[in-house]
XYZ file of C-alpha atoms in Angstrom:
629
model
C -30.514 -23.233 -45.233
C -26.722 -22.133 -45.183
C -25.521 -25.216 -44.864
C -27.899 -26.744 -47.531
C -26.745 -24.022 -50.021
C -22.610 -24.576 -49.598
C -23.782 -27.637 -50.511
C -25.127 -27.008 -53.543
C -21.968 -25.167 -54.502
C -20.164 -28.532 -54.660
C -22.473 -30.347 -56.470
C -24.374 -28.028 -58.410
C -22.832 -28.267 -62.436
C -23.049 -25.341 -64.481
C -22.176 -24.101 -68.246
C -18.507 -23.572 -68.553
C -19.080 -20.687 -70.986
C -18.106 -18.035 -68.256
C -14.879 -19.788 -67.476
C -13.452 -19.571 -71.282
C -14.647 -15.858 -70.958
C -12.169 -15.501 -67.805
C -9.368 -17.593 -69.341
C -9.474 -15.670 -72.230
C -9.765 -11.798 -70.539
C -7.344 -12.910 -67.861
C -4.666 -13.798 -70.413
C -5.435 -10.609 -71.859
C -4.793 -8.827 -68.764
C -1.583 -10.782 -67.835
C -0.106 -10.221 -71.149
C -0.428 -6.774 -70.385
C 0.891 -6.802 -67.634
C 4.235 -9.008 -68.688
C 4.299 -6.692 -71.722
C 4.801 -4.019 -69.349
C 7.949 -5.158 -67.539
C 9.528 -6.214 -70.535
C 9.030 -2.780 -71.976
C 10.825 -1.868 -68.815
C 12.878 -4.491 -68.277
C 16.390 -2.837 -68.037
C 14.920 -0.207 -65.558
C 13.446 -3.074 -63.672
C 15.933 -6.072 -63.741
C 19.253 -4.491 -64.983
C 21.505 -4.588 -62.621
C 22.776 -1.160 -64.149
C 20.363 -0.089 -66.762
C 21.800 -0.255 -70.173
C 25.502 -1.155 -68.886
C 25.301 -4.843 -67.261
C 22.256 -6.840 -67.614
C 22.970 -9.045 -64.340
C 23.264 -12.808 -63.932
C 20.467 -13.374 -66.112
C 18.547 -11.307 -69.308
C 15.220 -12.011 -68.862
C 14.426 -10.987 -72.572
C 14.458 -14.652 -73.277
C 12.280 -15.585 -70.045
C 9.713 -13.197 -71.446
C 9.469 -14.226 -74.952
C 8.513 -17.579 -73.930
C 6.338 -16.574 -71.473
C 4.263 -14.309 -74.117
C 3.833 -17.534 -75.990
C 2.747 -19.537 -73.019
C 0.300 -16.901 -72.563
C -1.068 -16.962 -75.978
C -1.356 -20.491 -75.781
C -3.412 -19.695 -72.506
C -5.523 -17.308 -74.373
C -6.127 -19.903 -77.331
C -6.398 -22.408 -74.987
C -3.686 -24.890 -76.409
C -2.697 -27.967 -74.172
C -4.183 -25.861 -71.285
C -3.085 -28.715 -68.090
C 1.185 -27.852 -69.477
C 0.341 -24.344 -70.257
C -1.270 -23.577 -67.227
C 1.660 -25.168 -65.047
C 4.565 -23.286 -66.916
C 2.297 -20.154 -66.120
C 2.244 -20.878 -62.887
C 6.145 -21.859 -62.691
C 6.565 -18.226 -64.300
C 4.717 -16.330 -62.324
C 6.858 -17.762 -58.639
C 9.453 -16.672 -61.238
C 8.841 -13.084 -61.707
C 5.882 -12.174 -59.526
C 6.751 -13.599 -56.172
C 10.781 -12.673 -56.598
C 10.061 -8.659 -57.369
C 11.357 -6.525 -54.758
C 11.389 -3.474 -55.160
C 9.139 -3.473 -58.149
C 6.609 -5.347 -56.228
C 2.932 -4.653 -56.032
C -0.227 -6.054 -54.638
C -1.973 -7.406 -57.644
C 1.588 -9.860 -58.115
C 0.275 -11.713 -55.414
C -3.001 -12.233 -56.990
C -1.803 -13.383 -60.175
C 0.449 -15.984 -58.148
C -3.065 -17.193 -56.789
C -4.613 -17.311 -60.012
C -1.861 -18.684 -62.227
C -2.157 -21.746 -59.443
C -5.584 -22.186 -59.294
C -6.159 -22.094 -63.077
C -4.370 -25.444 -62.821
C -7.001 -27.317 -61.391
C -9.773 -25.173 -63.421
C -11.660 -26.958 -66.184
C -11.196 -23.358 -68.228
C -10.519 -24.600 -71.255
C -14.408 -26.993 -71.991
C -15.948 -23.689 -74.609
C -13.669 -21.374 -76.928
C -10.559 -23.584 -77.081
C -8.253 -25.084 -79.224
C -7.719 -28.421 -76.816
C -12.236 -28.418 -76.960
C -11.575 -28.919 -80.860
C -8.709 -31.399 -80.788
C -10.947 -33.222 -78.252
C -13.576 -33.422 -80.479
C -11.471 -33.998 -84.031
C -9.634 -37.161 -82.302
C -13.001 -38.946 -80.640
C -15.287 -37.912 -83.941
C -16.191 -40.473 -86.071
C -18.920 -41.342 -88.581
C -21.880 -41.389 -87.097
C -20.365 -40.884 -83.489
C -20.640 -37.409 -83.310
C -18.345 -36.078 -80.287
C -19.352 -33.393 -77.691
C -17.362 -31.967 -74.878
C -18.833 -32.098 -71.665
C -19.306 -28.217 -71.017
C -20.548 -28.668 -67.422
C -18.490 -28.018 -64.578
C -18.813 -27.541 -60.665
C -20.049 -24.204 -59.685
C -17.288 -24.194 -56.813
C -14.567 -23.813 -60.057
C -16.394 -20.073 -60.762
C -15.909 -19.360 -56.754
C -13.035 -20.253 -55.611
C -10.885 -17.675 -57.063
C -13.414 -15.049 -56.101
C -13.194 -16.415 -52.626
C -9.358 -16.269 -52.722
C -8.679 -13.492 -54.901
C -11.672 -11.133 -53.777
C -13.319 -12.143 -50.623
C -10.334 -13.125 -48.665
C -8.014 -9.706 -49.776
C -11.310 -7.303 -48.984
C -12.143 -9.141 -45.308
C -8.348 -8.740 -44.504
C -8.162 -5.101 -45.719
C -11.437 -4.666 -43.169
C -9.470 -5.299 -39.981
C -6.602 -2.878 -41.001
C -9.112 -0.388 -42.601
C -11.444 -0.290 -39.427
C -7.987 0.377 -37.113
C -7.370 3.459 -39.523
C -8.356 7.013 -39.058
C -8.710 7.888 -42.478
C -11.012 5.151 -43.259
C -13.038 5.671 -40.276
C -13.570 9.067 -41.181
C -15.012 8.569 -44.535
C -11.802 9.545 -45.860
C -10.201 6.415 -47.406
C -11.373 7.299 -50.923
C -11.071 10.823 -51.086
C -7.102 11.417 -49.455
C -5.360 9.134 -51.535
C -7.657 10.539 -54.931
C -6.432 14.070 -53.532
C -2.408 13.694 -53.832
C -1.313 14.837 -57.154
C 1.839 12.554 -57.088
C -0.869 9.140 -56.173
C -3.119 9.841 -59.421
C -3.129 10.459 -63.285
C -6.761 11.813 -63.143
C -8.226 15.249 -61.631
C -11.363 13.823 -60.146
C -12.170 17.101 -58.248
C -15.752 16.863 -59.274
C -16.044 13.805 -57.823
C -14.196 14.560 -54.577
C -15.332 18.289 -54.130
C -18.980 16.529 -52.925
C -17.704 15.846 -48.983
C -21.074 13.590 -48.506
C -20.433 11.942 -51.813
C -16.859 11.103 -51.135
C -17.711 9.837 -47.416
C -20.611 7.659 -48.364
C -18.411 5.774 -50.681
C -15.462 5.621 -48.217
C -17.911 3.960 -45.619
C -19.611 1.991 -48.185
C -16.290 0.612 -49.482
C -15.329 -0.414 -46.016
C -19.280 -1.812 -45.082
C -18.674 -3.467 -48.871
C -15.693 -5.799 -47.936
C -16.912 -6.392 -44.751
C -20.142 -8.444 -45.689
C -18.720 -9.391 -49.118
C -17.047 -12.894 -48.041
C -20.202 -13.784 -46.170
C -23.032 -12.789 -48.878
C -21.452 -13.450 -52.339
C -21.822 -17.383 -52.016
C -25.437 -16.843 -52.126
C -26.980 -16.358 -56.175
C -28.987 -13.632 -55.066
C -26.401 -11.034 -54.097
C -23.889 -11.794 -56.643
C -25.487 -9.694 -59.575
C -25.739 -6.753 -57.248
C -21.445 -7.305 -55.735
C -20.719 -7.936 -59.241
C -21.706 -4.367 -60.089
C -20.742 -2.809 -57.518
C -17.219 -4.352 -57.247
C -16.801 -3.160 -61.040
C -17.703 0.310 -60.220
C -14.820 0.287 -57.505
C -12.127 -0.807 -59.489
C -13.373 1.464 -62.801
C -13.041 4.044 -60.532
C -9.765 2.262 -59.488
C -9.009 2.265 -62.874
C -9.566 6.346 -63.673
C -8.349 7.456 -60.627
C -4.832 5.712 -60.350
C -1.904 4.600 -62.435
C -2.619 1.012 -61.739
C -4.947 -0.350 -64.810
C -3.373 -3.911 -64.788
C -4.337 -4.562 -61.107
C -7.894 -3.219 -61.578
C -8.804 -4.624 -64.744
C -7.573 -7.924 -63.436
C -10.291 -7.051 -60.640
C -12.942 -6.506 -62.915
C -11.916 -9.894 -65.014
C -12.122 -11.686 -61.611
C -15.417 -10.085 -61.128
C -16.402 -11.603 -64.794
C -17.143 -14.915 -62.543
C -19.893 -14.072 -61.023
C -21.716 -12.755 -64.350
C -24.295 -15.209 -64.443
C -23.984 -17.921 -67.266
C -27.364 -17.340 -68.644
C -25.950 -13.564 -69.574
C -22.657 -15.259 -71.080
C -25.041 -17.720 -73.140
C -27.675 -14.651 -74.307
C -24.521 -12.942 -75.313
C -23.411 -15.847 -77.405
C -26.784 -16.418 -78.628
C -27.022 -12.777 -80.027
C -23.811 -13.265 -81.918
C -25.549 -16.016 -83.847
C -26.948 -15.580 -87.390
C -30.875 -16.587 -87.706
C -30.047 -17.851 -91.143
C -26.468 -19.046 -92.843
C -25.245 -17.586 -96.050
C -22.692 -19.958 -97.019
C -23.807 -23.898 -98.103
C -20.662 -26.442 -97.188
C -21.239 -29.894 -98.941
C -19.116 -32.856 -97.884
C -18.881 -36.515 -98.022
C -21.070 -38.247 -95.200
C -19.286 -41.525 -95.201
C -15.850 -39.842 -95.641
C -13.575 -39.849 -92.379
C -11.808 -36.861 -92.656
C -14.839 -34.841 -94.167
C -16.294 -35.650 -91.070
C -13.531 -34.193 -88.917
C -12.947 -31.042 -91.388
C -16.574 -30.620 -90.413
C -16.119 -30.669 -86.836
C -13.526 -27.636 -87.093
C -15.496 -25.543 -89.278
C -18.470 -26.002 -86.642
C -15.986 -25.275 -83.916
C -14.960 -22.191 -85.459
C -18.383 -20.832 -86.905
C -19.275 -19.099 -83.758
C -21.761 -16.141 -85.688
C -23.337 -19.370 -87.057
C -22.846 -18.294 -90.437
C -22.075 -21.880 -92.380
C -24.005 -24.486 -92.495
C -22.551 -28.085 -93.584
C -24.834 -30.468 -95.077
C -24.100 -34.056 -96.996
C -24.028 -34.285 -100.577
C -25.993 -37.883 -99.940
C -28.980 -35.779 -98.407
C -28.638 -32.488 -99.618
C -27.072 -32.122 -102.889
C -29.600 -32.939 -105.493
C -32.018 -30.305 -104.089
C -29.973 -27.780 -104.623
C -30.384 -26.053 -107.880
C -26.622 -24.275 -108.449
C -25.594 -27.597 -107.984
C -27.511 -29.313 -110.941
C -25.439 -30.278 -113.574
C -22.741 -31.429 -111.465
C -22.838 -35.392 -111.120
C -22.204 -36.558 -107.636
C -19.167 -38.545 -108.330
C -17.568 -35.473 -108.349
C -19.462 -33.457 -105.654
C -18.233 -36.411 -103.179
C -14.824 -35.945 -104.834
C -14.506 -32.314 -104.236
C -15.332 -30.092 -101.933
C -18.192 -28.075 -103.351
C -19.570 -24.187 -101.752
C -22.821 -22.585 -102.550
C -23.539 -19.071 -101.228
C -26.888 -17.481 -101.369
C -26.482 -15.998 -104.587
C -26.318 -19.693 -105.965
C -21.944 -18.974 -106.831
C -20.131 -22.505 -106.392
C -17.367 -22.382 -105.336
C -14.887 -25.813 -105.617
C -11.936 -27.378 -103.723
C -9.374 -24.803 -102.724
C -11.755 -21.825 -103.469
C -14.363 -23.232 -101.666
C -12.123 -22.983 -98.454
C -11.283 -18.896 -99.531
C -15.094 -18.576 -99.519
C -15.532 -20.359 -96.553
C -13.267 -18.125 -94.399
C -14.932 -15.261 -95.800
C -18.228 -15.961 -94.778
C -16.789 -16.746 -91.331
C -17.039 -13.116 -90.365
C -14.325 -12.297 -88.251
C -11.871 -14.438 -90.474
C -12.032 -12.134 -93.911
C -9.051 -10.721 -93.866
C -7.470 -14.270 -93.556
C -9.279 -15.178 -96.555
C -7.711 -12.275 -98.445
C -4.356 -13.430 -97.359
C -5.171 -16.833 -98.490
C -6.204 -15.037 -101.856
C -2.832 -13.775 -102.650
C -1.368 -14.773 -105.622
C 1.536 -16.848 -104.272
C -0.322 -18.174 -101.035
C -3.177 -18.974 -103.331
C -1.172 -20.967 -105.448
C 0.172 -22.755 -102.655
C -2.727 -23.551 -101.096
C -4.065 -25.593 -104.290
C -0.957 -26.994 -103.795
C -1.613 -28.039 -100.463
C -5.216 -28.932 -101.297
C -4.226 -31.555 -103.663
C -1.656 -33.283 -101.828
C -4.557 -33.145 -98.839
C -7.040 -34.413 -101.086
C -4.670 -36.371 -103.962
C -6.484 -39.589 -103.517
C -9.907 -38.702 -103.604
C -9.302 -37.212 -107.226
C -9.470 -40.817 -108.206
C -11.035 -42.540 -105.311
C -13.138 -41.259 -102.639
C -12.412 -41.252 -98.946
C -14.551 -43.701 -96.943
C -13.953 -45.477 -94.006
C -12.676 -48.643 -96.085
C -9.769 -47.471 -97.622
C -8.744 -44.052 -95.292
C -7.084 -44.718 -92.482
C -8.286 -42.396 -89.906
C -7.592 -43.755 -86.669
C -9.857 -44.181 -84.016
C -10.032 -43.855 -80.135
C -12.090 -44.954 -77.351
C -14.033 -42.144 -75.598
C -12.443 -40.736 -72.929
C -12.912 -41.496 -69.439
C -15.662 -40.071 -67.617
C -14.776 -37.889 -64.503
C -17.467 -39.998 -62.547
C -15.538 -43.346 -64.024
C -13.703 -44.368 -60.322
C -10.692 -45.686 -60.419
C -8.575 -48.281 -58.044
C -11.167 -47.379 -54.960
C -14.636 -47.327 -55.103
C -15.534 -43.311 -55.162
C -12.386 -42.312 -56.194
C -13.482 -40.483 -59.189
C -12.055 -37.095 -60.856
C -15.491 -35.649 -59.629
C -14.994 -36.788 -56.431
C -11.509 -35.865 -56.084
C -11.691 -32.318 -57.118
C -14.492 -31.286 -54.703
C -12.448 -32.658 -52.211
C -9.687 -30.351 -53.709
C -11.621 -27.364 -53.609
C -13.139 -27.808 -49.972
C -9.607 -28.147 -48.697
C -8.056 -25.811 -50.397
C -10.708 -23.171 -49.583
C -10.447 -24.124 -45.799
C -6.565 -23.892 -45.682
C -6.765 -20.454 -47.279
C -9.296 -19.251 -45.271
C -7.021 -20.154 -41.943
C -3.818 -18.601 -43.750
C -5.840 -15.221 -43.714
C -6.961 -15.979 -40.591
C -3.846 -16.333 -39.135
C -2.766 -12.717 -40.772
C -5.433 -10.956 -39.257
C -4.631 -12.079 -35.918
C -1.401 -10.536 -35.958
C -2.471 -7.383 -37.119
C -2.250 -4.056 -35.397
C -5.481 -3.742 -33.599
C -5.633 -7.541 -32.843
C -1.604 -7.858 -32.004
C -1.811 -5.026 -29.610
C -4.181 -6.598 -27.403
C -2.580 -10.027 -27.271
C 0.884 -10.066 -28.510
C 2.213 -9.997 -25.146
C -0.068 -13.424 -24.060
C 0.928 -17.045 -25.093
C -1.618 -16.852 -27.549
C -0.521 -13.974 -29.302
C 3.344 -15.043 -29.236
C 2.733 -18.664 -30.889
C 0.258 -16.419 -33.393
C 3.319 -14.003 -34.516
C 5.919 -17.223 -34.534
C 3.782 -19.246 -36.849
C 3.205 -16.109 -38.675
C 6.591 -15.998 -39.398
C 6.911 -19.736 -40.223
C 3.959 -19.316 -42.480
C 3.933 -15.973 -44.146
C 6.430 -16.541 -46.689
C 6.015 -19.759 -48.785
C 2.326 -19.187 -48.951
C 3.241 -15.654 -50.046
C 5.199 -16.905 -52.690
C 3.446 -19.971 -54.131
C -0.186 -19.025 -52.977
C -0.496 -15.678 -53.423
C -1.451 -15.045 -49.933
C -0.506 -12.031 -47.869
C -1.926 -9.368 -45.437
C -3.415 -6.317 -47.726
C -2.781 -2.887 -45.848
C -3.226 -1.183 -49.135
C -3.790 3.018 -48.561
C -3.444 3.025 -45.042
C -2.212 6.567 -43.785
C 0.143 5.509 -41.302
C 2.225 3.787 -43.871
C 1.409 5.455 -47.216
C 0.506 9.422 -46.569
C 1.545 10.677 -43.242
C 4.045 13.189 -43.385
C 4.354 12.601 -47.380
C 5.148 16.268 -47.619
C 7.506 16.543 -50.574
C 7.574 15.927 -54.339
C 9.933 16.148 -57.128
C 10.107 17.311 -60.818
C 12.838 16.696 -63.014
C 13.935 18.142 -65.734
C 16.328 17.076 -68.604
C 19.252 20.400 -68.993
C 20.520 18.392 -72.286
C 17.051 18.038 -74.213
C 14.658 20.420 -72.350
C 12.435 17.816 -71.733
C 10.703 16.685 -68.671
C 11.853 13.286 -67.267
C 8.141 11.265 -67.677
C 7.430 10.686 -63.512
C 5.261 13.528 -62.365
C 4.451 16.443 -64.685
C 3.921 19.946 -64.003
C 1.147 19.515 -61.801
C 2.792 16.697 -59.938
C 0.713 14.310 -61.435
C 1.661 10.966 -62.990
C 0.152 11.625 -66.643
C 2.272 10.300 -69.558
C 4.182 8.743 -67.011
C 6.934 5.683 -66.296
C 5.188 5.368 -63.197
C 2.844 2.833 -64.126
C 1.650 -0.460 -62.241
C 4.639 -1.631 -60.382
C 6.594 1.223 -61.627
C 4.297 3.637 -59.897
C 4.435 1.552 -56.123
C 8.079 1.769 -57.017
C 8.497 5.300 -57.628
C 6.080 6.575 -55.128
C 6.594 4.943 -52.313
C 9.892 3.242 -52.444
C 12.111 6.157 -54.578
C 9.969 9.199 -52.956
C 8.995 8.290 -50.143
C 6.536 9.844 -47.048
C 10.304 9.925 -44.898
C 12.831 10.750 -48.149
C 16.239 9.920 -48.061
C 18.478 11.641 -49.910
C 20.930 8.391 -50.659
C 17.631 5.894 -51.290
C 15.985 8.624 -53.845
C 19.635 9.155 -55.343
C 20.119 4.853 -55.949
C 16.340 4.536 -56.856
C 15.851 7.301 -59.471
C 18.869 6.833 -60.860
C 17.616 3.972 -62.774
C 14.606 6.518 -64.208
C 17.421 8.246 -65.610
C 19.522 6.274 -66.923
C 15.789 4.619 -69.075
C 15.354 8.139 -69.582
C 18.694 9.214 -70.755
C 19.069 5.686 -73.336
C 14.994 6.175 -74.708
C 16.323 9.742 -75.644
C 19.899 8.832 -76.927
C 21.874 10.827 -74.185
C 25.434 9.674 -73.828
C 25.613 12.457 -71.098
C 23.049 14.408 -69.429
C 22.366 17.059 -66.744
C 19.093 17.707 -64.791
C 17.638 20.210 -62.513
C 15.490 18.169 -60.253
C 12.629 20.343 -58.689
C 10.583 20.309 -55.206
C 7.189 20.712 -54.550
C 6.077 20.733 -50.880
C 2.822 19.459 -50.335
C 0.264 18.803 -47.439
C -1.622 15.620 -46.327
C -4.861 16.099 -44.308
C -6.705 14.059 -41.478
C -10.006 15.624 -42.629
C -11.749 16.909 -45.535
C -11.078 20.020 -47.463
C -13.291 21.319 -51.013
C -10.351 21.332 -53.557
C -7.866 20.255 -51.729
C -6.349 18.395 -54.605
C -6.019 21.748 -57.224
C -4.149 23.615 -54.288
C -1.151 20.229 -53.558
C -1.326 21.384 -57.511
C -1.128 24.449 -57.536
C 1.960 24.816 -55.009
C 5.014 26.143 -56.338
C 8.048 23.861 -57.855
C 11.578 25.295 -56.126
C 14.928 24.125 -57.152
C 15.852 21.009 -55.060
C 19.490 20.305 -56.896
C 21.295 18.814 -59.746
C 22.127 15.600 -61.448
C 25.058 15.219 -63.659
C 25.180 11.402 -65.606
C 27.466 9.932 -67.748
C 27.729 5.911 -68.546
C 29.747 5.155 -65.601
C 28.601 8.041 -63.588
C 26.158 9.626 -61.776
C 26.058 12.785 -59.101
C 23.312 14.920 -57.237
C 23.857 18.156 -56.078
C 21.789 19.526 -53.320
C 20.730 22.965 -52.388
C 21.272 23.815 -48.598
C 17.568 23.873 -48.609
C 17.104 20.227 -49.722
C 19.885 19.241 -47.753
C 18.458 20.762 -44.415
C 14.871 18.588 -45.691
C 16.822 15.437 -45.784
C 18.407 15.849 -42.460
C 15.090 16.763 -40.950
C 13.530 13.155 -42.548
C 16.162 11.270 -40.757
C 14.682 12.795 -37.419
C 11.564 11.409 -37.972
C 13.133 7.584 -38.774
């Protein structure tokens, strides 16, 4: 039965609807996401913020990447555009450093495996120059729109199944997960969140089920979600997580790009139903054109394309014409001529208006045919229209006298080629099952060399040739696969002994420097996405350091000083000293909140310049951290 239904993953074909839906939210996400650094781009890259840019200024790197992403979006020449995307995301994603964090790594795997992914078959720009450049009278041209299953899959398997059943093994070897706490800790640090979910975590059994069920969720996730039955039910509840992901913490990008993975397990028949809704039952708009004219033919072919509310409907004047009654009157010379509209109300529209109309009754592309309205554009467009259509104002279009070219139909992925079997179809399943199977022993090779599998063998032969090719390993799969271990909220690395916060304060302005507010929260905050990993656990820090929170923060400043047009500028930088907890406590969170702020020092900055002060206080903190190195 398993083995009959793995299968069936490789050679059952399905609609590609749901993979146009991913392209199109992913791009969304990731443009988001890019949009973000280069909003923060001299914080992030400068080599001094605002007074050397480095080796390199990335604002160029970034405006072409926003158009490759677009183009990813539209779906425009998808194979090139999905290979620069790739090539961009090694780039940036897998060179961060100290702006690094997890969900880089799954864009890396995602940017490659959209490569090989047929995503661009329904709601694309390449799906209607297919069909324009293979459509020809009476050879109507249709994209295939069915694709392996194994293409919807595969990045769950690598993006989902194999991050959550590597997290198990480090979340199963941690206190705070065992405990039921793994949720409700991290969701309790004011300095972690940008939402008070105290009603949430004041409900100890509610908390603790959902800690253990997050842990028992991962666990059985890579073996179950192959299966159609269960994937409805993970889909849901893998959403839930990351909305609640998505509330709790200062890290939409990653979660959202969760959710969008998520998307591929929505069964088609929903995607379809939802498409199917969109339709109109009955067009309002009448578009007559030339049967035996070439390029009517193909003009028809993009207005179907684009008529997704299935508001137009495009009918011959040979067939149609002399049954409709705004038309009488009109000879059809000159209805094959000219382009001729009819909407319900019986108004004709002709030639360049026709088009106007046309958009309008489009739906979602009005207020392009207000633009194209315009005085100016309008007049242009005429313009346009009769240079387009100059010779059918004294002789019509057919396929005689225009010369339209025309191409053979494409080759059919089942066509083989040089060896018998050797087929695209062929040749990508192979893809996929090897591809899957070397991922699969990457992770496998991860978890073996983590702590409560390395402590029992790392001393044996095994376990010595298991760290070595670890270390071979690790890194170029890191960087051009997307594949790492995931310890993400573990308390032994993120929490323990995190004990102290800081406020700061602009002397100049009055203004509070946008990393945690009052409440030591990160509301309204620069700490977002990679900013936040950065600023929480890399600039403060659970063991601070008084020179690595000086170098780090610095760079907050100086965005902070340039956004608000400071030349020079003074702060007070404030402590907070807060707990961390190996067990539950009812409003724990309102009391880390609650805690006092105390002076911690100074911070005097000018362009070339910057010095911290210290109170003894801070200073006798800072040499208690280093104890604890």
């Amino acid at each position: 039965m398993i083995k009959q239904a793995f299968r069936k993953l490789w050679d059952t074909k399905v609609d590609a609807i749901g993979l146009s839906v991913f392209r199109m939210c992913y791009a969304a996400v990731l443009f988001c996401e890019v949009l973000q650094l280069f909003k923060f781009r001299n914080l992030i890259y400068d080599a001094e913020p605002f007074n050397y840019v480095g080796d390199f200024d990335v604002r160029y790197l970034f405006g072409f990447w926003f158009v490759i992403i677009a183009m990813l979006f539209l779906g425009l020449f998808t194979r090139v555009t999905t290979i620069v995307n790739y090539l961009f995301a090694v780039v940036v994603f897998s060179s961060a450093i100290n702006f690094e964090y997890h969900v880089f790594y799954a864009y890396v795997g995602i940017n490659f495996l959209m490569m090989f992914m047929p995503v661009s078959r329904v709601f694309s720009l390449d799906s209607l120059i297919e069909k324009v450049k293979y459509t020809n009278i009476g050879r109507p041209y249709k994209v295939d729109r069915k694709v392996l299953e194994i293409n919807y899959l595969a990045p769950v398997f690598l993006g989902i199944a194999l991050v959550y059943f590597d997290s198990v093994f480090r979340k199963v070897d941690s206190p705070m997960w065992m405990d039921g706490l793994g949720m409700w800790l991290p969701s309790s640090l004011p300095h972690v969140v940008w939402t008070d979910t105290s009603l949430v975590l004041n409900q100890e059994w509610l908390v603790k089920f959902l800690g253990y069920l997050v842990v028992f969720f991962e666990t059985i996730f890579i073996f179950l979600f192959w299966f159609k039955r269960f994937r409805v039910p993970f889909l849901l509840l893998g959403i839930f997580f990351h909305l609640g992901i998505l509330i709790a913490y200062p890290i939409p990008w990653f979660a959202l790009t969760a959710v969008v993975l998520y998307f591929l397990m929505v069964p088609n028949e929903f995607w379809l139903w939802i498409s199917n809704k969109f339709k109109s039952k009955k067009q309002s708009f009448d578009f007559y054109y030339d049967a035996e004219c070439p390029l009517c033919n193909k003009v028809v072919v993009i207005i179907k394309h684009f008529d997704v509310l299935n508001k137009v409907r495009c009918i011959t004047v040979q067939g149609y014409a002399a049954n409709e009654p705004a038309l009488k009157g009109i000879d059809e010379e000159t209805l094959l001529i000219n382009i001729h509209g009819v909407d319900q109300k019986g108004k004709v529209s002709v030639g360049y208006d026709a088009y106007i109309e046309l958009t309008k009754h489009l739906g979602y592309t009005y207020p392009i045919a207000l633009l194209l309205a315009v005085p100016g554009i309008s007049h242009l467009g005429k313009r346009v229209y009769r240079y387009v259509a100059g010779n059918r104002l004294t002789e019509r279009c057919t396929s005689e006298n225009c010369l339209m070219p025309e191409f053979a139909q494409p080759v059919s992925e089942t066509d083989d080629f040089l060896v018998k079997g050797w087929n695209q179809l062929n040749l990508t399943k192979q893809f996929w099952k090897w591809l899957l199977v070397f991922a699969l022993a990457v992770q496998l090779l991860f978890i073996s060399v983590c702590p409560i599998i390395d402590r029992q063998i790392n001393q044996t032969v095994v376990g010595k040739a298991l760290n070595q090719a670890n270390g071979i390993v690790h890194a170029p799969v890191k960087k051009y696969l997307g594949l790492t271990p995931h310890p993400v909220f573990m308390y032994n690395i993120h929490f323990d002994g995190y004990n102290h916060i800081f406020k700061i304060v602009c002397k100049t302005n009055q203004k509070r420097v946008p990393l945690l507010d009052d409440n030591g929260m990160v509301t309204h905050s620069y700490a977002n996405g990679s900013m936040w990993v950065n600023h929480t656990f890399r600039t403060a820090a659970p063991v601070i350091s008084a020179e690595k929170y000086e170098k780090a923060v610095s760079r907050y400043l100086r965005y902070f000083a340039h956004e608000n047009g400071l030349h020079q500028s003074n702060y007070t930088i404030y402590v907070k000293e807060i707990e961390t907890t190996d067990h539950w406590e009812h409003d724990f969170l309102h009391r880390q909140m609650e805690k006092p702020w105390k002076p911690a020092g100074t911070c005097a900055m000018t362009p070339t310049d910057v010095q911290f002060t210290w109170t003894p206080e801070m200073k006798a903190v800072f040499e208690a951290e280093k104890q604890r190195k």
